[in-house]
Short mmCIF file of C-alpha atoms in Angstrom, two decimals:
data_model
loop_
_atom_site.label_atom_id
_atom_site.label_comp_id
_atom_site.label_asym_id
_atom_site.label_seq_id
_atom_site.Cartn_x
_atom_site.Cartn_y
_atom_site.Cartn_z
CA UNK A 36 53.71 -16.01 4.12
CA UNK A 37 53.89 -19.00 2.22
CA UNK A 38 50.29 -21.48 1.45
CA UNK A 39 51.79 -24.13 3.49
CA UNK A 40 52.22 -21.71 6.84
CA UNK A 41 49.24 -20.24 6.07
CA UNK A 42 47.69 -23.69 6.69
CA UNK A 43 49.40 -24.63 9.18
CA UNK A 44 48.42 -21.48 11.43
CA UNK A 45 44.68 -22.17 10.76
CA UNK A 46 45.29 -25.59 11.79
CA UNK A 47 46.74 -24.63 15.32
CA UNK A 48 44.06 -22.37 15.84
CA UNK A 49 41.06 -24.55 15.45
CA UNK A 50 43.00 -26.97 17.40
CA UNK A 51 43.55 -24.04 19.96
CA UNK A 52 39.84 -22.80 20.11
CA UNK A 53 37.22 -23.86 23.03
CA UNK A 54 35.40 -26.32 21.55
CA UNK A 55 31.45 -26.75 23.07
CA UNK A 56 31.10 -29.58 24.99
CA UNK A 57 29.07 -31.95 23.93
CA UNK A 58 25.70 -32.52 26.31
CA UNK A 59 25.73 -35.49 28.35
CA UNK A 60 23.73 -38.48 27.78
CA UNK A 61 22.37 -38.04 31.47
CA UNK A 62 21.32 -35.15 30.79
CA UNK A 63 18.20 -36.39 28.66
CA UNK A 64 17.67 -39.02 31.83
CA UNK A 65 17.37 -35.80 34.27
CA UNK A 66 14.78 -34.06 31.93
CA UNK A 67 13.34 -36.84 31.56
CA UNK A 68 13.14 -37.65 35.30
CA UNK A 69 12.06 -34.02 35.97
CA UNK A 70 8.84 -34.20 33.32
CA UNK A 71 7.87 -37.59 35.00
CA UNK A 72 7.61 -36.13 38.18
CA UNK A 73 5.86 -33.35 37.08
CA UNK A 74 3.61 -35.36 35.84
CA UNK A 75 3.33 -37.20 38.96
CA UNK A 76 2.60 -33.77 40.87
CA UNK A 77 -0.36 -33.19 38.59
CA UNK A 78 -1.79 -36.23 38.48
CA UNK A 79 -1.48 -36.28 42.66
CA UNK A 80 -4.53 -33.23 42.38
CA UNK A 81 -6.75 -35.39 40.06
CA UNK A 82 -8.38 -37.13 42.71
CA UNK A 83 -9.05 -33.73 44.80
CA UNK A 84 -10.23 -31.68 42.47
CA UNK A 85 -12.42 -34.24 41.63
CA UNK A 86 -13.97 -34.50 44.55
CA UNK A 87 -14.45 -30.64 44.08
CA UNK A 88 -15.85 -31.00 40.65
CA UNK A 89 -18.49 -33.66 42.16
CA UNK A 90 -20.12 -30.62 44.44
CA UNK A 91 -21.38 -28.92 41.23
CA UNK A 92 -21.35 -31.69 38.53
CA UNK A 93 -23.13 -35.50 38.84
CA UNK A 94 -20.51 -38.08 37.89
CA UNK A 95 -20.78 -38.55 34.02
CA UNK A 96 -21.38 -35.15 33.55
CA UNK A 97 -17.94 -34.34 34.68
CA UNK A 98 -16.29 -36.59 33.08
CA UNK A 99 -18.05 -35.93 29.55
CA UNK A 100 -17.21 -32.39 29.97
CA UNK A 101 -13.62 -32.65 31.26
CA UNK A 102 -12.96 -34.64 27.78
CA UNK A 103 -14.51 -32.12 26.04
CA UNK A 104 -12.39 -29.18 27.40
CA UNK A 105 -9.67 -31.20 27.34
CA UNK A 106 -9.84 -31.92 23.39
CA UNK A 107 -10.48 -28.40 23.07
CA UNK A 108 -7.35 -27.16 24.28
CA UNK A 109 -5.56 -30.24 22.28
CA UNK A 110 -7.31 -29.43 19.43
CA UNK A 111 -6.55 -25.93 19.15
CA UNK A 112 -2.54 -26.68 19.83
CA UNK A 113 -3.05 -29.06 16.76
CA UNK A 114 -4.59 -27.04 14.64
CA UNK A 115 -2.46 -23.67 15.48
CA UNK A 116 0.83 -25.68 14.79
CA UNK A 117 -0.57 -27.32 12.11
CA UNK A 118 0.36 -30.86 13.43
CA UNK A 119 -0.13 -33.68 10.66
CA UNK A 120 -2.62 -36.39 10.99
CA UNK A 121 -0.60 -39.49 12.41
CA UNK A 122 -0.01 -42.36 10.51
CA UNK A 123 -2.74 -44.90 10.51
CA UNK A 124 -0.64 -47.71 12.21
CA UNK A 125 -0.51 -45.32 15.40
CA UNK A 126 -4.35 -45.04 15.27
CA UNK A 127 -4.83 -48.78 17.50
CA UNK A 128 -2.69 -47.31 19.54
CA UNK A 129 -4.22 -44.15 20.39
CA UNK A 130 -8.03 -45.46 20.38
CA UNK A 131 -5.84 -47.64 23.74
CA UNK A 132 -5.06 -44.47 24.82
CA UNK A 133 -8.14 -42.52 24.37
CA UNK A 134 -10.16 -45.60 26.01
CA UNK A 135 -7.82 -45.94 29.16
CA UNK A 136 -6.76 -42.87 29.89
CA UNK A 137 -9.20 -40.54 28.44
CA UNK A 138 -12.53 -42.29 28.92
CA UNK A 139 -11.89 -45.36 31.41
CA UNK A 140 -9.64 -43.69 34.48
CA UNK A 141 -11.24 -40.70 34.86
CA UNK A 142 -14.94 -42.55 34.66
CA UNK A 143 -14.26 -45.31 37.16
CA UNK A 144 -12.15 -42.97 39.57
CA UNK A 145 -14.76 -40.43 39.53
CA UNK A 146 -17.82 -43.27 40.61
CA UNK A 147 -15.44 -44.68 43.30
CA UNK A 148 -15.59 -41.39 44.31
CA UNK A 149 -18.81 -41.05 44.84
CA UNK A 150 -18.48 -43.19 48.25
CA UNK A 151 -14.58 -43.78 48.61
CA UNK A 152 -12.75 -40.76 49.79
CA UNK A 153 -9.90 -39.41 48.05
CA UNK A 154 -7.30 -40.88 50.54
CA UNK A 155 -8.71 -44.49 50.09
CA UNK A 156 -8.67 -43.87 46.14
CA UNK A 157 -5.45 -42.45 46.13
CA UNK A 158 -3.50 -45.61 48.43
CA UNK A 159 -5.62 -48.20 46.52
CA UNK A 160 -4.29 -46.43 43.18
CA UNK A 161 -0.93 -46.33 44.83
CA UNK A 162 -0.72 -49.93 42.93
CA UNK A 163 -0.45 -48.60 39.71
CA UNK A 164 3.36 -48.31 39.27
CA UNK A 165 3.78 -51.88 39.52
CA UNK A 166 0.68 -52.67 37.42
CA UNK A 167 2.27 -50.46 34.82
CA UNK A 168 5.37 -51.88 34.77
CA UNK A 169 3.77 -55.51 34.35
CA UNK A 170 1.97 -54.32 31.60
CA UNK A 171 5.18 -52.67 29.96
CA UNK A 172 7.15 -55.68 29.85
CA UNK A 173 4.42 -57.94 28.47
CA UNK A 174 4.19 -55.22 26.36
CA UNK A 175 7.28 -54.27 24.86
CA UNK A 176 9.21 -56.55 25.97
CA UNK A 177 11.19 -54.88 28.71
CA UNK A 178 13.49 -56.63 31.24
CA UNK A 179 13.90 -55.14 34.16
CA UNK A 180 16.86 -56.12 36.79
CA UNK A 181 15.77 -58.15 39.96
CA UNK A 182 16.91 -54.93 41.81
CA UNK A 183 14.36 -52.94 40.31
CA UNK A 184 11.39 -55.77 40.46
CA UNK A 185 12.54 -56.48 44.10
CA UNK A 186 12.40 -51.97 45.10
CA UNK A 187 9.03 -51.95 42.63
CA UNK A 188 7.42 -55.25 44.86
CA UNK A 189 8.32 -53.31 48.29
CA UNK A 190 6.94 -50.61 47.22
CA UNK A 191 3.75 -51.68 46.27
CA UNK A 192 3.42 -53.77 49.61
CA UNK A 193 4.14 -50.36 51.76
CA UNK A 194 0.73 -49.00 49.49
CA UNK A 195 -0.95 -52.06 49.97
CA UNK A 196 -0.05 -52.23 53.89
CA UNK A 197 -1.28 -48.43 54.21
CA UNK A 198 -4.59 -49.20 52.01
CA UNK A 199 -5.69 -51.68 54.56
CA UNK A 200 -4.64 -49.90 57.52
CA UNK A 201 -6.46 -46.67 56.05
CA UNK A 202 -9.55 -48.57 55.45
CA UNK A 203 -9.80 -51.04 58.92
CA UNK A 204 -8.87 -54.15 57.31
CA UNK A 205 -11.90 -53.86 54.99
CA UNK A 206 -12.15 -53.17 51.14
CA UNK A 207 -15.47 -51.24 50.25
CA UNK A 208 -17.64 -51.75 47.04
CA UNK A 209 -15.54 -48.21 45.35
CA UNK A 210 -12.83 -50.53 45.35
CA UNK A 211 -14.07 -52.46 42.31
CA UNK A 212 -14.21 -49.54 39.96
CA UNK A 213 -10.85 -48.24 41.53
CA UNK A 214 -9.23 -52.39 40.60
CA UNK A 215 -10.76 -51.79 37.31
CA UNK A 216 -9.26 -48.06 36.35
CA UNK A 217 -5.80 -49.71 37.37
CA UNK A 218 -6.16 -52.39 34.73
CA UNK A 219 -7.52 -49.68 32.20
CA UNK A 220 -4.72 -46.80 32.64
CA UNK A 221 -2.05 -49.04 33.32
CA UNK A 222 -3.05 -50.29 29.88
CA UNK A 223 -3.11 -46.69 28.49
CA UNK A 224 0.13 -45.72 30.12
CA UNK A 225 1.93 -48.50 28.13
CA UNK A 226 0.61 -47.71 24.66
CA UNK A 227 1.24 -43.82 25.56
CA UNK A 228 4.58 -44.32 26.35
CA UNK A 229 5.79 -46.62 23.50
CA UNK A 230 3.81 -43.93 21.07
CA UNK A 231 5.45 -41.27 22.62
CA UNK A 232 9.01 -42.72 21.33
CA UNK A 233 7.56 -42.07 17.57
CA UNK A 234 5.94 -38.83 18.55
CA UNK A 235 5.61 -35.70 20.94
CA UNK A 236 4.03 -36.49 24.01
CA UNK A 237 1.62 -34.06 23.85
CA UNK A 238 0.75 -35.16 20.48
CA UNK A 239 -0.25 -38.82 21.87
CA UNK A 240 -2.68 -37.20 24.45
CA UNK A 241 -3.97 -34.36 22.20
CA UNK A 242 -4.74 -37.21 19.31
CA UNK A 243 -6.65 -39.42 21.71
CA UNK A 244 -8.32 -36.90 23.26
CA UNK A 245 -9.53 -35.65 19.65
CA UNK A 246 -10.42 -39.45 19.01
CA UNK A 247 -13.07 -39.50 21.75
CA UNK A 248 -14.65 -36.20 20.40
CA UNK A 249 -17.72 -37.98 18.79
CA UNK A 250 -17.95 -40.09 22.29
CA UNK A 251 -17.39 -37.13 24.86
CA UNK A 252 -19.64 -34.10 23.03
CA UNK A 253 -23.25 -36.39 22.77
CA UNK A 254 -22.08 -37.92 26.33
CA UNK A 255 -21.86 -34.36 28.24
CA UNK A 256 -25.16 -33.01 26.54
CA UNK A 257 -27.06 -36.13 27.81
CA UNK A 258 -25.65 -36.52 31.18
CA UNK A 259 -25.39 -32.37 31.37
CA UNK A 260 -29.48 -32.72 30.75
CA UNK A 261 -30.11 -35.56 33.03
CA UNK A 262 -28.00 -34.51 35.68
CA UNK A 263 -28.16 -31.22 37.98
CA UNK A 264 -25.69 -28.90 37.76
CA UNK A 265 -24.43 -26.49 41.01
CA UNK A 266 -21.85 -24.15 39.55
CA UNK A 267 -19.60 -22.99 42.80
CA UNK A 268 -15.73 -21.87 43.29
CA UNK A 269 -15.14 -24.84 43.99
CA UNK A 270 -16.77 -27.48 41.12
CA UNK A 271 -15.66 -24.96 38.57
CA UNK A 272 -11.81 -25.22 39.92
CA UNK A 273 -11.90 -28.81 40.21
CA UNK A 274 -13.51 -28.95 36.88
CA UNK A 275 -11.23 -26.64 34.87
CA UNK A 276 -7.69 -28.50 36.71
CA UNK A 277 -8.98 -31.82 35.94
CA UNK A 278 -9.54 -30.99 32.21
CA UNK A 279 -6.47 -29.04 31.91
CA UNK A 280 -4.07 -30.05 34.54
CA UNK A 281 -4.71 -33.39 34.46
CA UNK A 282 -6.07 -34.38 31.45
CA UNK A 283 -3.88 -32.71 29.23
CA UNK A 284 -0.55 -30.72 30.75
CA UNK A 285 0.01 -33.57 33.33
CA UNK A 286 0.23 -36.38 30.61
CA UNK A 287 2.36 -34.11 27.99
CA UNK A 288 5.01 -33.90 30.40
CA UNK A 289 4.46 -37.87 31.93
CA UNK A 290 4.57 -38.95 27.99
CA UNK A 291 7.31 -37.47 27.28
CA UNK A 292 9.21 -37.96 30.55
CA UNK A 293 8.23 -41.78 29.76
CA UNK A 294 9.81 -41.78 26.54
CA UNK A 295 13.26 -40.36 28.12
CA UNK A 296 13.59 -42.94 30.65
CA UNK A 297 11.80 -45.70 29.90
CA UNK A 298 8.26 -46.85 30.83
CA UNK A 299 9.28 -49.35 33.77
CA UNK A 300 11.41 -46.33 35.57
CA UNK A 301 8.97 -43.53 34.84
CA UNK A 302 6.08 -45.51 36.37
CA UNK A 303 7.77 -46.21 39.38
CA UNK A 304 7.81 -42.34 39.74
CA UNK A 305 4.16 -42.57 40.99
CA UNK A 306 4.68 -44.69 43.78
CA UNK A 307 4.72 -40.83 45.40
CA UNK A 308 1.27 -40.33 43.91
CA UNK A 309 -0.42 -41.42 46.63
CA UNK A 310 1.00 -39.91 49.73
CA UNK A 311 1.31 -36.45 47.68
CA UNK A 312 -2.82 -37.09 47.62
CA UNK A 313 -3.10 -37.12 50.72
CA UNK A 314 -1.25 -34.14 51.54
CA UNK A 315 -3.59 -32.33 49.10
CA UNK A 316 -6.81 -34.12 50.67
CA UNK A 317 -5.76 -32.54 53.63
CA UNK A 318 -4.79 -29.40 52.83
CA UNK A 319 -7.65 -28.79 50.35
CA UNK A 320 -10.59 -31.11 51.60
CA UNK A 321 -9.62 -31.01 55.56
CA UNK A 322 -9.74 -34.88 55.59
CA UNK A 323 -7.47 -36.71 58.48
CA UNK A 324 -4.18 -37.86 57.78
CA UNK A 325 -3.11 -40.95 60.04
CA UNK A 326 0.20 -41.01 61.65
CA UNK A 327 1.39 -44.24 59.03
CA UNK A 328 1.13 -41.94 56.09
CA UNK A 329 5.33 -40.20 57.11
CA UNK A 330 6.28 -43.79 57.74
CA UNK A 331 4.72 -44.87 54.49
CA UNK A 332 6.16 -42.09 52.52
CA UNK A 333 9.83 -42.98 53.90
CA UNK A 334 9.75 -46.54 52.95
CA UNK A 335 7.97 -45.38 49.14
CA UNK A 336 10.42 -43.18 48.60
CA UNK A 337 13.44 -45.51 49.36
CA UNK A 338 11.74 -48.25 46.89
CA UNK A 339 11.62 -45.20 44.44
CA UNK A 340 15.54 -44.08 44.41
CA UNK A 341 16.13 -48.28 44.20
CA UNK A 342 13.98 -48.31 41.29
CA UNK A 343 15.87 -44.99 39.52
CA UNK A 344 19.45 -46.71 40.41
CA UNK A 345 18.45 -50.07 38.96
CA UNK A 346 19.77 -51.59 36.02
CA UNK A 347 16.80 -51.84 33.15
#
Protein backbone atom coordinates (compact mmCIF):
# COMPACT_ATOMS: atom_id res chain seq x y z
CA UNK A 1 0.00 0.00 0.00
CA UNK A 2 1.34 3.00 -1.34
CA UNK A 3 1.94 6.60 1.18
CA UNK A 4 -0.63 8.31 -0.80
CA UNK A 5 -3.54 5.44 -0.02
CA UNK A 6 -2.31 5.14 3.15
CA UNK A 7 -3.38 8.79 3.62
CA UNK A 8 -6.13 8.77 2.03
CA UNK A 9 -7.71 5.83 4.21
CA UNK A 10 -6.89 7.79 7.44
CA UNK A 11 -8.54 10.64 5.93
CA UNK A 12 -11.95 8.78 5.32
CA UNK A 13 -11.87 7.48 8.61
CA UNK A 14 -11.64 10.54 10.71
CA UNK A 15 -14.11 11.90 8.38
CA UNK A 16 -16.17 8.63 9.10
CA UNK A 17 -15.81 8.66 12.99
CA UNK A 18 -18.67 10.11 15.51
CA UNK A 19 -17.50 13.21 16.27
CA UNK A 20 -18.76 14.68 20.05
CA UNK A 21 -21.11 17.18 19.75
CA UNK A 22 -20.32 20.20 20.79
CA UNK A 23 -22.50 21.51 24.09
CA UNK A 24 -25.01 24.00 23.40
CA UNK A 25 -24.82 27.52 24.28
CA UNK A 26 -28.27 27.04 26.18
CA UNK A 27 -27.02 24.77 27.97
CA UNK A 28 -24.90 27.25 30.26
CA UNK A 29 -28.43 29.44 30.34
CA UNK A 30 -30.25 26.19 31.94
CA UNK A 31 -27.45 25.74 34.62
CA UNK A 32 -27.46 28.85 35.07
CA UNK A 33 -31.26 29.16 35.48
CA UNK A 34 -31.20 26.02 37.71
CA UNK A 35 -28.39 27.61 40.35
CA UNK A 36 -30.54 30.87 40.43
CA UNK A 37 -33.40 29.15 41.53
CA UNK A 38 -31.71 27.28 43.90
CA UNK A 39 -30.67 30.06 45.24
CA UNK A 40 -34.03 31.44 45.33
CA UNK A 41 -35.26 28.21 47.33
CA UNK A 42 -32.69 28.95 50.00
CA UNK A 43 -32.99 32.27 50.39
CA UNK A 44 -37.13 31.64 50.61
CA UNK A 45 -36.10 29.82 54.40
CA UNK A 46 -34.02 32.89 55.53
CA UNK A 47 -36.80 34.68 56.86
CA UNK A 48 -38.22 31.43 58.81
CA UNK A 49 -35.49 30.21 60.26
CA UNK A 50 -34.93 33.45 61.43
CA UNK A 51 -37.73 33.78 63.18
CA UNK A 52 -36.56 30.40 64.77
CA UNK A 53 -33.15 31.67 65.54
CA UNK A 54 -34.89 34.81 67.39
CA UNK A 55 -36.49 32.18 70.16
CA UNK A 56 -32.95 31.45 71.47
CA UNK A 57 -30.78 34.41 70.23
CA UNK A 58 -31.59 38.50 70.77
CA UNK A 59 -31.31 40.19 67.38
CA UNK A 60 -27.57 41.26 67.00
CA UNK A 61 -26.47 38.34 68.55
CA UNK A 62 -27.71 36.31 65.71
CA UNK A 63 -26.65 38.09 63.25
CA UNK A 64 -22.93 38.54 64.67
CA UNK A 65 -22.80 34.89 65.03
CA UNK A 66 -24.39 33.79 61.73
CA UNK A 67 -21.36 35.92 60.04
CA UNK A 68 -19.10 34.31 62.07
CA UNK A 69 -20.09 30.68 61.16
CA UNK A 70 -20.58 31.69 57.96
CA UNK A 71 -16.82 32.96 57.38
CA UNK A 72 -15.85 29.92 59.04
CA UNK A 73 -17.06 27.58 56.63
CA UNK A 74 -15.77 30.14 53.73
CA UNK A 75 -12.69 30.35 55.27
CA UNK A 76 -11.87 26.87 55.61
CA UNK A 77 -12.98 26.17 51.69
CA UNK A 78 -10.33 28.99 51.04
CA UNK A 79 -7.78 27.90 52.84
CA UNK A 80 -8.19 23.94 51.98
CA UNK A 81 -8.11 24.83 48.18
CA UNK A 82 -5.66 27.20 48.64
CA UNK A 83 -7.63 30.02 46.84
CA UNK A 84 -5.36 33.20 46.08
CA UNK A 85 -5.96 36.50 47.62
CA UNK A 86 -8.04 38.54 44.93
CA UNK A 87 -6.72 41.30 43.24
CA UNK A 88 -6.95 44.57 45.03
CA UNK A 89 -9.25 46.27 42.40
CA UNK A 90 -11.99 43.55 43.43
CA UNK A 91 -11.53 44.56 47.11
CA UNK A 92 -14.32 47.90 46.69
CA UNK A 93 -16.23 45.55 45.38
CA UNK A 94 -16.40 42.97 47.92
CA UNK A 95 -16.33 45.45 51.10
CA UNK A 96 -20.17 46.30 48.79
CA UNK A 97 -20.75 42.93 49.17
CA UNK A 98 -19.74 42.18 52.62
CA UNK A 99 -21.72 45.49 53.78
CA UNK A 100 -25.05 44.61 51.87
CA UNK A 101 -25.32 41.29 51.92
CA UNK A 102 -23.32 40.11 54.75
CA UNK A 103 -23.83 42.77 57.41
CA UNK A 104 -26.85 45.08 56.17
CA UNK A 105 -29.75 42.36 54.97
CA UNK A 106 -29.49 40.04 57.44
CA UNK A 107 -29.33 43.01 60.34
CA UNK A 108 -32.32 45.01 59.15
CA UNK A 109 -34.44 41.81 58.20
CA UNK A 110 -33.76 40.29 61.45
CA UNK A 111 -35.08 43.80 63.58
CA UNK A 112 -38.14 43.96 61.25
CA UNK A 113 -38.55 40.79 62.54
CA UNK A 114 -38.77 41.45 65.75
CA UNK A 115 -42.52 42.87 65.21
CA UNK A 116 -43.27 42.10 61.39
CA UNK A 117 -44.04 38.51 60.76
CA UNK A 118 -42.32 36.57 58.27
CA UNK A 119 -45.22 36.74 55.68
CA UNK A 120 -45.29 40.64 55.83
CA UNK A 121 -41.31 40.60 55.48
CA UNK A 122 -41.30 38.22 52.88
CA UNK A 123 -44.25 40.22 50.37
CA UNK A 124 -42.66 43.59 51.32
CA UNK A 125 -39.18 41.97 50.19
CA UNK A 126 -41.04 40.55 47.26
CA UNK A 127 -39.80 44.11 45.71
CA UNK A 128 -36.43 43.22 45.45
CA UNK A 129 -36.24 41.77 41.90
CA UNK A 130 -37.14 44.93 40.43
CA UNK A 131 -34.97 46.98 42.84
CA UNK A 132 -32.16 44.75 41.69
CA UNK A 133 -32.59 45.08 38.32
CA UNK A 134 -32.68 49.05 38.65
CA UNK A 135 -29.64 48.91 40.36
CA UNK A 136 -27.99 46.54 37.64
CA UNK A 137 -28.55 48.73 34.84
CA UNK A 138 -27.37 51.93 36.53
CA UNK A 139 -24.81 49.75 37.32
CA UNK A 140 -23.42 48.06 34.52
CA UNK A 141 -25.05 49.41 32.13
CA UNK A 142 -27.60 46.82 31.14
CA UNK A 143 -30.56 47.36 28.75
CA UNK A 144 -33.20 45.43 29.20
CA UNK A 145 -36.18 45.01 26.44
CA UNK A 146 -39.56 46.82 27.24
CA UNK A 147 -40.91 43.19 27.40
CA UNK A 148 -38.90 42.37 30.23
CA UNK A 149 -39.31 45.96 32.16
CA UNK A 150 -43.10 45.74 31.33
CA UNK A 151 -43.29 41.43 32.98
CA UNK A 152 -40.61 42.86 35.85
CA UNK A 153 -43.24 46.16 36.63
CA UNK A 154 -46.34 43.57 36.82
CA UNK A 155 -44.72 41.65 38.82
CA UNK A 156 -43.73 43.83 41.38
CA UNK A 157 -47.34 45.42 41.46
CA UNK A 158 -48.93 41.70 42.12
CA UNK A 159 -46.20 41.86 45.47
CA UNK A 160 -47.07 45.20 46.15
CA UNK A 161 -51.02 44.52 45.76
CA UNK A 162 -50.59 41.33 48.13
CA UNK A 163 -48.30 43.44 50.73
CA UNK A 164 -51.15 45.75 51.32
CA UNK A 165 -53.83 43.34 51.27
CA UNK A 166 -51.69 41.12 53.79
CA UNK A 167 -51.19 43.99 56.04
CA UNK A 168 -55.01 45.89 55.95
CA UNK A 169 -54.03 48.72 53.91
CA UNK A 170 -51.47 49.77 56.56
CA UNK A 171 -47.56 49.74 56.52
CA UNK A 172 -46.10 49.14 60.13
CA UNK A 173 -42.86 50.77 61.61
CA UNK A 174 -40.76 47.01 60.50
CA UNK A 175 -41.36 48.29 57.23
CA UNK A 176 -38.62 50.93 57.42
CA UNK A 177 -35.80 48.57 58.15
CA UNK A 178 -37.37 46.03 55.59
CA UNK A 179 -37.29 49.51 52.66
CA UNK A 180 -33.84 49.91 53.87
CA UNK A 181 -32.37 46.07 53.49
CA UNK A 182 -33.92 46.34 49.85
CA UNK A 183 -31.77 49.32 49.02
CA UNK A 184 -28.71 47.58 50.82
CA UNK A 185 -28.86 43.91 49.13
CA UNK A 186 -30.11 45.05 46.01
CA UNK A 187 -26.88 47.02 46.12
CA UNK A 188 -24.88 43.86 47.11
CA UNK A 189 -26.56 41.67 44.57
CA UNK A 190 -25.23 43.96 41.77
CA UNK A 191 -21.58 44.13 42.81
CA UNK A 192 -21.84 40.16 43.54
CA UNK A 193 -22.96 39.43 40.34
CA UNK A 194 -20.65 41.59 38.11
CA UNK A 195 -17.65 40.05 40.50
CA UNK A 196 -18.84 36.82 39.99
CA UNK A 197 -18.09 37.19 36.02
CA UNK A 198 -14.18 37.57 37.11
CA UNK A 199 -14.46 34.94 39.76
CA UNK A 200 -16.24 31.78 41.35
CA UNK A 201 -19.27 32.61 42.98
CA UNK A 202 -18.51 31.15 45.99
CA UNK A 203 -15.33 32.93 46.04
CA UNK A 204 -17.25 36.49 46.02
CA UNK A 205 -19.31 35.41 49.15
CA UNK A 206 -16.52 33.49 50.95
CA UNK A 207 -14.11 36.81 50.42
CA UNK A 208 -16.70 39.16 51.84
CA UNK A 209 -17.66 37.13 54.39
CA UNK A 210 -13.81 36.86 55.46
CA UNK A 211 -13.77 40.80 55.04
CA UNK A 212 -16.26 41.33 57.87
CA UNK A 213 -14.25 38.94 60.21
CA UNK A 214 -12.75 41.84 62.35
CA UNK A 215 -16.52 43.40 62.35
CA UNK A 216 -18.58 40.09 63.07
CA UNK A 217 -16.09 38.25 65.90
CA UNK A 218 -15.96 41.60 68.55
CA UNK A 219 -19.81 42.16 67.43
CA UNK A 220 -21.09 38.50 68.57
CA UNK A 221 -18.93 38.54 71.88
CA UNK A 222 -20.57 41.91 72.87
CA UNK A 223 -24.06 41.35 71.85
CA UNK A 224 -23.55 37.35 72.92
CA UNK A 225 -22.68 39.10 76.58
CA UNK A 226 -25.37 41.65 76.58
CA UNK A 227 -27.95 39.61 75.26
CA UNK A 228 -29.63 36.27 76.73
CA UNK A 229 -29.20 33.32 75.09
CA UNK A 230 -32.08 30.20 75.07
CA UNK A 231 -30.44 27.38 73.18
CA UNK A 232 -33.59 25.11 71.83
CA UNK A 233 -34.18 22.73 68.60
CA UNK A 234 -35.42 25.22 67.21
CA UNK A 235 -32.94 28.62 67.56
CA UNK A 236 -30.08 26.25 66.97
CA UNK A 237 -31.75 25.05 63.43
CA UNK A 238 -32.65 28.40 62.44
CA UNK A 239 -29.27 29.51 63.48
CA UNK A 240 -27.08 26.88 61.80
CA UNK A 241 -29.47 27.22 58.12
CA UNK A 242 -29.20 30.85 58.21
CA UNK A 243 -25.35 30.77 58.52
CA UNK A 244 -24.95 27.98 56.20
CA UNK A 245 -27.89 27.78 53.96
CA UNK A 246 -28.34 31.13 53.51
CA UNK A 247 -25.45 32.91 54.10
CA UNK A 248 -23.14 30.94 52.28
CA UNK A 249 -24.55 27.78 49.95
CA UNK A 250 -27.61 29.91 48.87
CA UNK A 251 -25.44 32.84 47.43
CA UNK A 252 -22.64 30.38 45.81
CA UNK A 253 -25.17 28.99 43.68
CA UNK A 254 -27.32 32.67 43.16
CA UNK A 255 -23.64 34.19 42.22
CA UNK A 256 -22.90 32.01 40.00
CA UNK A 257 -26.34 31.39 38.48
CA UNK A 258 -26.15 35.39 38.12
CA UNK A 259 -23.11 35.32 36.22
CA UNK A 260 -24.68 32.65 33.61
CA UNK A 261 -27.64 34.60 32.82
CA UNK A 262 -27.24 37.87 33.56
CA UNK A 263 -28.07 39.97 36.66
CA UNK A 264 -31.48 41.57 35.29
CA UNK A 265 -32.88 37.81 34.45
CA UNK A 266 -31.50 36.09 37.52
CA UNK A 267 -33.12 38.66 39.83
CA UNK A 268 -36.33 38.35 38.41
CA UNK A 269 -36.02 34.67 39.62
CA UNK A 270 -37.01 35.90 43.15
CA UNK A 271 -40.15 37.33 42.35
CA UNK A 272 -41.08 33.48 43.72
CA UNK A 273 -39.27 34.35 46.93
CA UNK A 274 -42.00 35.55 48.54
CA UNK A 275 -44.89 33.24 48.06
CA UNK A 276 -42.31 30.19 48.57
CA UNK A 277 -42.04 32.14 52.26
CA UNK A 278 -45.06 31.83 52.91
CA UNK A 279 -45.50 28.32 52.20
CA UNK A 280 -42.61 27.74 54.66
CA UNK A 281 -44.22 30.24 57.33
CA UNK A 282 -46.93 28.01 57.21
CA UNK A 283 -45.68 24.88 57.16
CA UNK A 284 -42.93 25.58 59.73
CA UNK A 285 -44.33 28.54 61.94
CA UNK A 286 -48.27 27.58 61.56
CA UNK A 287 -48.96 31.23 60.48
CA UNK A 288 -52.29 31.80 58.15
CA UNK A 289 -52.05 31.90 54.60
CA UNK A 290 -54.88 34.13 52.93
CA UNK A 291 -56.73 32.88 49.99
CA UNK A 292 -54.80 35.87 47.54
CA UNK A 293 -51.49 34.21 48.12
CA UNK A 294 -52.52 31.07 44.83
CA UNK A 295 -53.83 34.03 42.90
CA UNK A 296 -50.70 36.01 43.63
CA UNK A 297 -48.40 33.21 42.88
CA UNK A 298 -50.19 32.65 39.31
CA UNK A 299 -49.86 36.13 38.17
CA UNK A 300 -45.78 36.16 39.72
CA UNK A 301 -45.06 33.38 38.03
CA UNK A 302 -46.44 34.46 34.55
CA UNK A 303 -44.36 37.92 34.99
CA UNK A 304 -41.42 35.45 35.73
CA UNK A 305 -41.49 33.13 32.38
CA UNK A 306 -42.05 36.89 30.50
CA UNK A 307 -39.04 38.02 32.15
CA UNK A 308 -36.87 34.54 31.18
CA UNK A 309 -38.31 34.86 27.38
CA UNK A 310 -37.39 38.53 27.10
CA UNK A 311 -34.87 39.93 25.01
CA UNK A 312 -31.87 41.53 27.35
Amino acid sequence: MTAQSSAIEQIGIAVSAPRTPEPEPSADRRSGTLQAALGVIAFSLTFPATAWGLEGFGPWSLVAVRSVLAAVIAGGCLLALRVPVPARRHWAGLAVVAAGVVLGFPLLTTLALQTSTTAHAAVVVGLLPLTTALLSALRTGARPSRMFWGAALAGAAAVIAFTVQQSGGALNSADAYLFGALLICAAGYTEGGRLARTMPGWQVIGWALVLCLPLSVPGALVALSYEPVHLSAHSVAGLLWVAAGSQFLGLVVWYRGMAAIGIPKASQLQLAQPLLTLVWSVLLLGEQLTPAAPLTAAAVLICIALTQRARS
